[in-house]
Every structure is written in structure tokens, then in C-alpha cells.
Amino acid sequence: MKPAPFDYLAPTGVEETLDVLQEYGDEAKVLAGGQSLVPMLNFRLARPAVLVDLNQVAGLDGIQAEDGALRIGATTRQRSLERHVSSRPAGGPEDLLRQALGYIGHPQIRARGTVGGSLAHADPAAELPAAVSALGATLVIRSAEGTREVPPEEFFEGFFTTSLAADELLTEIRLPPWPEGTRGAFLEVSRRRGDFAQVAVAAVVTVADGRITRAGLAVAGAAPSTVQAHSVVDGLVGSEPDTGVIAELAGNFAAQLDPPPDTHGPAEYRRHLARHLLQRAIAQATGLAGPRAASAA
């Protein structure tokens, strides 16, 4: 199929882009990497009157590391971020990002797909929303009226839905520094490597003096949007890493999930995956278990 007719605009600056979005509002659709939008256009699931191409906009891409924090421009290619974190020493939140990015489609997709595009698309089974949620990211959003900063929980509102207004643009993702002793883990189950996750878990944990001092956990594929496992984090922080405690916390959290059934299995199947992957990811991030692949059920 071919897309419905649309006008095409290619602004070269952020301010120009924001003026365009303010002018056209809901009639406009933003194009970044196009890995999700182009198929939607071809199937006519999206029918914008105006397509706003961000690929010529200066200042929207790039990666900056500052005092342990990471600032990622919204149009940064996923492959560029993958290369960046892969060049960093093992350990820390880079472990989580490196593993999560490796699950996204295939190298050709990551070479075109953008970090901000994946977040703005808000697929509930996507890897990057789970990763930035676990890491405690701040999402920077701009409009012609000004700038606002929101956490992932305020940004992701539901199935393919975010808090972005029609005249707003996600411009940057800021990841905070994590202390020494931090390790990350990302695990998912899918039919085949590169397929959409049936369930995925992002975990980042700091252990100091034998106790967990900080943690972030997020689950994808088990709800209309990424879910942060706050109850598990609360139960972990202050305690020593213990497989029994981890199993109990993961089980209690998974039991409260209400994932929609689909052709891959009933809701109980996804709850089982969430419980199992949470246990493994936390064990891996705390050093209780080594990394293992989990790309197929």
C-alpha cells in the first residue's frame, strides 16, 4: 500500500520546527527515523496532512557525557547510542543500555531508528521506554511557548500514547549519574531475536557495602505502557541481595499485573514471564547470577 497524500516540510532549525508544529497542530506528524511511522503511513493507519521531517534539524542529535550523566539528543540514531555505550567500561547503567539496544530489531533498523522516535512512539513492548524508565530519565519537551521536563511516568500515558501535545517536540533525554557499584541488566522474551518483546525487564541496581542502596526496575509488554516496579524497588533498597527476597518481591508484583491476552498466550503467561524475568534481571544486576540470553520463549 501507499500513504495517503500529504504535504512535506523539512525545517532546519528547532525554532522553525516548533513554529510549524504550532501552525499545523494535529494535522502534522513528525518524521525522525521512520521505522514505525513509514509502515503506519503505508497502511494508512496514520494520515497526516503535513509530514515534518526532522532529519535536517540542527542541534537535535548527539550524545554528551557530563559528570556521569548522559544527555542524548532526540534524533540520535539508536546505533550511535549503542556504539557509545559499547565503548564505555563494563558496569554501570551503560550495561543496561547496551543490552536493551541490542534487542531492538536488527542493526539496519537501529541505524535509522532514533532514540526520541522510539520513546515518542510509546510502543508498550519497546525496549527503550523500559530502559529510560528504570534509569530515572528526564525527558525534555519544547514548544513555541517554552520548555518542560517530565519523568517517564508522566510521559508515557498508555498504548502508543504520550503526554506530548500536538505543538510539542521531544528534544532531549537526560540520564542521571549512578554511583559506583551499579550494574544493569535487560532481559526479554520474544518469538525470535528482533521481534517485539512479549515481556521485557530493565533493571539497574547499586550495591554498596553488601547492601542495595539504589535501584530502578521497569517492565514492558505487560500493560498498555511501561510499568515501573516501585514496590520491588522499595523492598530491595536497604537489604542484602537475597534470592528468596527477590523471588517473593517479583512474585507479588507480577501477581498484580493485568496484561492483555493475545495470540502468544493468556494473561497468566505474561505474568509468569514478568515474574521470571524480574527475578533473573535483579539477580544479574546484583551479581547473584551471571548474564544469560532470553530472546525466545
Short mmCIF file of C-alpha atoms in Angstrom, two decimals:
data_model
loop_
_atom_site.label_atom_id
_atom_site.label_comp_id
_atom_site.label_asym_id
_atom_site.label_seq_id
_atom_site.Cartn_x
_atom_site.Cartn_y
_atom_site.Cartn_z
CA MET A 1 0.00 0.00 0.00
CA LYS A 2 0.94 3.64 -0.38
CA PRO A 3 0.36 6.51 2.03
CA ALA A 4 -2.46 8.99 1.66
CA PRO A 5 -1.39 12.33 0.13
CA PHE A 6 0.40 14.76 2.44
CA ASP A 7 2.46 17.94 2.30
CA TYR A 8 6.14 17.59 3.15
CA LEU A 9 8.16 20.10 5.19
CA ALA A 10 11.84 19.81 6.15
CA PRO A 11 12.75 22.55 8.66
CA THR A 12 16.42 23.08 9.51
CA GLY A 13 16.17 24.56 13.00
CA VAL A 14 14.39 23.74 16.25
CA GLU A 15 12.57 27.06 16.42
CA GLU A 16 11.37 26.68 12.84
CA THR A 17 10.13 23.19 13.66
CA LEU A 18 8.23 24.41 16.70
CA ASP A 19 6.60 27.17 14.63
CA VAL A 20 5.47 24.57 12.09
CA LEU A 21 4.01 22.34 14.80
CA GLN A 22 2.22 25.28 16.35
CA GLU A 23 0.75 26.23 12.98
CA TYR A 24 -0.46 22.78 11.92
CA GLY A 25 -1.20 21.12 15.28
CA ASP A 26 -2.94 17.75 14.98
CA GLU A 27 -2.67 17.84 11.19
CA ALA A 28 1.12 17.38 11.39
CA LYS A 29 3.14 14.23 12.01
CA VAL A 30 6.84 14.27 12.87
CA LEU A 31 9.23 12.00 10.94
CA ALA A 32 12.56 11.01 12.52
CA GLY A 33 13.92 7.54 11.72
CA GLY A 34 10.66 6.43 10.15
CA GLN A 35 10.96 2.80 11.28
CA SER A 36 7.49 2.91 12.87
CA LEU A 37 5.86 5.83 11.09
CA VAL A 38 6.53 4.83 7.47
CA PRO A 39 4.74 1.45 7.81
CA MET A 40 1.84 3.24 9.51
CA LEU A 41 1.69 5.70 6.62
CA ASN A 42 1.77 2.92 4.05
CA PHE A 43 -1.04 1.04 5.78
CA ARG A 44 -2.88 4.37 6.17
CA LEU A 45 -3.09 3.91 9.91
CA ALA A 46 -1.66 7.44 10.05
CA ARG A 47 -2.96 10.10 7.64
CA PRO A 48 -1.28 13.41 8.42
CA ALA A 49 -1.95 16.42 6.26
CA VAL A 50 1.66 17.52 6.80
CA LEU A 51 4.78 15.42 7.35
CA VAL A 52 7.50 17.30 9.25
CA ASP A 53 10.92 15.75 8.58
CA LEU A 54 13.39 16.28 11.46
CA ASN A 55 16.45 14.87 9.73
CA GLN A 56 17.79 18.28 8.67
CA VAL A 57 17.15 19.97 12.02
CA ALA A 58 20.43 21.07 13.61
CA GLY A 59 21.00 20.51 17.31
CA LEU A 60 18.61 17.61 17.86
CA ASP A 61 21.16 14.80 17.78
CA GLY A 62 24.34 13.98 19.66
CA ILE A 63 25.46 12.40 22.93
CA GLN A 64 27.14 14.29 25.77
CA ALA A 65 28.59 12.72 28.91
CA GLU A 66 28.87 15.10 31.85
CA ASP A 67 29.96 14.01 35.36
CA GLY A 68 28.42 10.59 34.97
CA ALA A 69 25.20 11.92 33.44
CA LEU A 70 24.25 11.34 29.81
CA ARG A 71 22.42 13.76 27.53
CA ILE A 72 21.02 12.24 24.37
CA GLY A 73 19.54 14.30 21.54
CA ALA A 74 16.14 13.04 20.42
CA THR A 75 17.20 12.33 16.82
CA THR A 76 20.31 10.41 17.85
CA ARG A 77 20.35 7.12 15.97
CA GLN A 78 19.94 4.06 18.15
CA ARG A 79 23.05 2.58 16.59
CA SER A 80 25.06 5.68 17.58
CA LEU A 81 23.99 5.31 21.20
CA GLU A 82 24.73 1.58 21.02
CA ARG A 83 28.27 2.32 19.82
CA HIS A 84 28.73 4.95 22.52
CA VAL A 85 27.73 2.74 25.46
CA SER A 86 29.63 -0.22 23.97
CA SER A 87 32.81 1.85 24.09
CA ARG A 88 32.38 2.54 27.80
CA PRO A 89 33.86 0.33 30.56
CA ALA A 90 31.72 -2.57 31.72
CA GLY A 91 29.41 -1.89 34.64
CA GLY A 92 27.07 0.95 35.47
CA PRO A 93 23.89 1.96 33.69
CA GLU A 94 25.70 1.57 30.36
CA ASP A 95 25.28 -2.18 30.85
CA LEU A 96 21.51 -1.75 30.79
CA LEU A 97 21.52 0.49 27.72
CA ARG A 98 23.96 -1.75 25.85
CA GLN A 99 21.82 -4.83 26.44
CA ALA A 100 18.50 -3.08 25.73
CA LEU A 101 19.69 -1.58 22.45
CA GLY A 102 20.90 -4.97 21.27
CA TYR A 103 17.34 -6.29 21.39
CA ILE A 104 15.87 -3.55 19.17
CA GLY A 105 15.05 -5.04 15.78
CA HIS A 106 18.21 -5.57 13.74
CA PRO A 107 21.31 -3.43 13.01
CA GLN A 108 19.70 -1.97 9.88
CA ILE A 109 16.73 -0.79 11.93
CA ARG A 110 18.91 0.68 14.68
CA ALA A 111 20.97 2.50 12.03
CA ARG A 112 17.87 4.53 11.08
CA GLY A 113 15.69 4.45 14.19
CA THR A 114 16.13 7.29 16.67
CA VAL A 115 16.11 7.29 20.45
CA GLY A 116 13.47 10.01 20.71
CA GLY A 117 11.38 8.45 17.96
CA SER A 118 11.10 5.18 19.86
CA LEU A 119 10.11 6.99 23.05
CA ALA A 120 7.54 9.21 21.32
CA HIS A 121 6.03 6.18 19.54
CA ALA A 122 5.40 4.67 23.00
CA ASP A 123 5.04 1.05 21.97
CA PRO A 124 4.26 -0.76 25.25
CA ALA A 125 6.58 -3.63 24.23
CA ALA A 126 9.52 -1.39 23.23
CA GLU A 127 12.89 -1.66 24.90
CA LEU A 128 13.94 1.99 25.21
CA PRO A 129 10.90 3.19 27.21
CA ALA A 130 11.63 0.47 29.77
CA ALA A 131 15.34 1.31 29.87
CA VAL A 132 14.92 5.07 30.40
CA SER A 133 12.19 4.42 32.98
CA ALA A 134 14.45 2.16 35.05
CA LEU A 135 17.32 4.65 34.79
CA GLY A 136 15.20 7.57 36.07
CA ALA A 137 15.49 9.67 32.93
CA THR A 138 14.20 13.18 32.41
CA LEU A 139 12.54 13.90 29.07
CA VAL A 140 12.94 17.46 27.77
CA ILE A 141 9.96 18.74 25.78
CA ARG A 142 9.82 22.03 23.90
CA SER A 143 7.13 24.08 22.23
CA ALA A 144 6.93 27.62 20.91
CA GLU A 145 5.72 28.59 24.39
CA GLY A 146 8.69 27.17 26.32
CA THR A 147 10.33 24.06 27.76
CA ARG A 148 9.16 21.48 30.27
CA GLU A 149 10.87 18.45 31.78
CA VAL A 150 8.95 15.31 32.72
CA PRO A 151 9.79 11.87 34.12
CA PRO A 152 8.88 8.77 32.09
CA GLU A 153 5.86 8.05 34.28
CA GLU A 154 4.31 11.35 33.20
CA PHE A 155 5.42 10.99 29.60
CA PHE A 156 4.02 7.52 28.84
CA GLU A 157 0.25 7.61 29.25
CA GLY A 158 -0.93 4.41 27.59
CA PHE A 159 -0.99 2.33 24.44
CA PHE A 160 1.01 4.34 21.83
CA THR A 161 0.10 7.47 23.80
CA THR A 162 2.29 10.10 25.45
CA SER A 163 1.76 13.45 27.13
CA LEU A 164 3.22 15.28 24.10
CA ALA A 165 0.83 17.94 22.85
CA ALA A 166 0.39 18.46 19.12
CA ASP A 167 2.65 21.54 19.16
CA GLU A 168 5.37 19.96 21.33
CA LEU A 169 8.61 18.21 20.41
CA LEU A 170 10.73 15.81 22.45
CA THR A 171 14.23 17.29 22.13
CA GLU A 172 16.46 15.55 24.67
CA ILE A 173 16.73 12.62 27.07
CA ARG A 174 18.77 13.16 30.22
CA LEU A 175 20.01 10.16 32.19
CA PRO A 176 21.22 10.91 35.72
CA PRO A 177 24.52 9.65 37.13
CA TRP A 178 24.53 6.43 39.10
CA PRO A 179 27.14 5.71 41.81
CA GLU A 180 29.94 3.18 41.75
CA GLY A 181 28.77 -0.34 42.38
CA THR A 182 25.92 -0.03 39.89
CA ARG A 183 25.14 -2.80 37.43
CA GLY A 184 22.42 -3.08 34.83
CA ALA A 185 20.56 -5.93 33.17
CA PHE A 186 17.99 -6.18 30.41
CA LEU A 187 16.14 -9.38 29.57
CA GLU A 188 13.25 -10.11 27.26
CA VAL A 189 11.32 -12.99 25.76
CA SER A 190 10.25 -12.84 22.12
CA ARG A 191 9.42 -15.41 19.47
CA ARG A 192 12.60 -14.58 17.58
CA ARG A 193 15.50 -12.25 18.15
CA GLY A 194 14.44 -8.84 16.84
CA ASP A 195 10.71 -9.46 17.25
CA PHE A 196 8.57 -7.39 19.58
CA ALA A 197 9.01 -8.41 23.21
CA GLN A 198 6.28 -10.45 24.80
CA VAL A 199 7.68 -9.24 28.12
CA ALA A 200 10.90 -7.35 28.83
CA VAL A 201 12.51 -6.23 32.10
CA ALA A 202 15.03 -3.44 32.65
CA ALA A 203 16.95 -3.46 35.92
CA VAL A 204 19.65 -1.22 37.35
CA VAL A 205 20.92 -1.79 40.90
CA THR A 206 23.58 -0.23 43.11
CA VAL A 207 25.19 -2.40 45.78
CA ALA A 208 27.47 -0.81 48.40
CA ASP A 209 28.91 -2.49 51.49
CA GLY A 210 26.88 -5.58 50.77
CA ARG A 211 23.51 -3.79 50.66
CA ILE A 212 21.31 -2.47 47.86
CA THR A 213 21.34 1.33 48.09
CA ARG A 214 19.55 2.28 44.88
CA ALA A 215 17.54 0.51 42.18
CA GLY A 216 15.34 1.09 39.16
CA LEU A 217 13.07 -1.53 37.58
CA ALA A 218 10.67 -1.36 34.65
CA VAL A 219 8.60 -3.94 32.79
CA ALA A 220 7.49 -3.72 29.14
CA GLY A 221 4.88 -5.79 27.35
CA ALA A 222 2.73 -6.48 30.41
CA ALA A 223 0.47 -3.41 30.35
CA PRO A 224 -0.71 -0.63 27.99
CA SER A 225 2.56 1.18 28.74
CA THR A 226 5.84 0.61 30.55
CA VAL A 227 5.32 -0.19 34.24
CA GLN A 228 7.82 0.74 36.93
CA ALA A 229 8.14 -1.82 39.72
CA HIS A 230 8.21 0.61 42.63
CA SER A 231 7.08 -1.98 45.19
CA VAL A 232 10.01 -4.22 44.25
CA VAL A 233 12.47 -1.32 44.47
CA ASP A 234 11.11 -0.35 47.89
CA GLY A 235 11.56 -3.92 49.10
CA LEU A 236 15.10 -4.18 47.76
CA VAL A 237 16.66 -0.90 48.90
CA GLY A 238 18.37 -1.29 52.25
CA SER A 239 18.51 -5.07 52.11
CA GLU A 240 21.24 -7.53 51.24
CA PRO A 241 20.88 -9.23 47.84
CA ASP A 242 18.96 -12.43 48.53
CA THR A 243 17.36 -14.79 46.02
CA GLY A 244 14.45 -15.60 48.33
CA VAL A 245 13.57 -11.95 48.91
CA ILE A 246 13.90 -11.21 45.20
CA ALA A 247 11.61 -14.11 44.29
CA GLU A 248 8.95 -13.00 46.78
CA LEU A 249 9.02 -9.37 45.66
CA ALA A 250 8.91 -10.30 41.97
CA GLY A 251 6.06 -12.73 42.53
CA ASN A 252 3.97 -10.21 44.45
CA PHE A 253 4.49 -7.55 41.80
CA ALA A 254 3.73 -9.86 38.86
CA ALA A 255 0.54 -11.08 40.54
CA GLN A 256 -0.84 -7.51 40.42
CA LEU A 257 -0.27 -7.12 36.68
CA ASP A 258 -3.24 -7.42 34.35
CA PRO A 259 -1.69 -7.88 30.88
CA PRO A 260 -4.00 -8.26 27.89
CA PRO A 261 -4.14 -11.77 26.40
CA ASP A 262 -3.17 -12.19 22.75
CA THR A 263 -2.19 -14.84 20.20
CA HIS A 264 1.03 -15.55 22.12
CA GLY A 265 -0.79 -16.65 25.26
CA PRO A 266 -3.16 -15.72 28.08
CA ALA A 267 -2.57 -13.03 30.69
CA GLU A 268 -1.17 -15.59 33.13
CA TYR A 269 1.61 -16.39 30.65
CA ARG A 270 2.80 -12.78 30.63
CA ARG A 271 2.58 -12.62 34.43
CA HIS A 272 4.75 -15.72 34.57
CA LEU A 273 7.27 -14.11 32.20
CA ALA A 274 7.30 -10.89 34.22
CA ARG A 275 7.95 -12.76 37.46
CA HIS A 276 10.64 -14.95 35.93
CA LEU A 277 12.46 -12.13 34.10
CA LEU A 278 12.31 -9.81 37.11
CA GLN A 279 13.99 -12.43 39.28
CA ARG A 280 16.72 -13.07 36.71
CA ALA A 281 17.35 -9.41 35.89
CA ILE A 282 17.64 -8.39 39.53
CA ALA A 283 19.88 -11.36 40.29
CA GLN A 284 22.10 -10.41 37.36
CA ALA A 285 22.23 -6.72 38.33
CA THR A 286 23.11 -7.55 41.95
CA GLY A 287 25.77 -10.05 40.98
CA LEU A 288 23.87 -13.09 42.26
CA ALA A 289 23.75 -14.56 38.76
CA GLY A 290 25.66 -14.14 35.52
CA PRO A 291 24.12 -12.85 32.28
CA ARG A 292 22.09 -15.26 30.18
CA ALA A 293 20.27 -14.71 26.91
CA ALA A 294 16.47 -14.67 26.94
CA SER A 295 15.38 -13.91 23.40
CA ALA A 296 12.95 -16.78 22.88
CA ALA A 297 10.23 -18.33 24.98
#
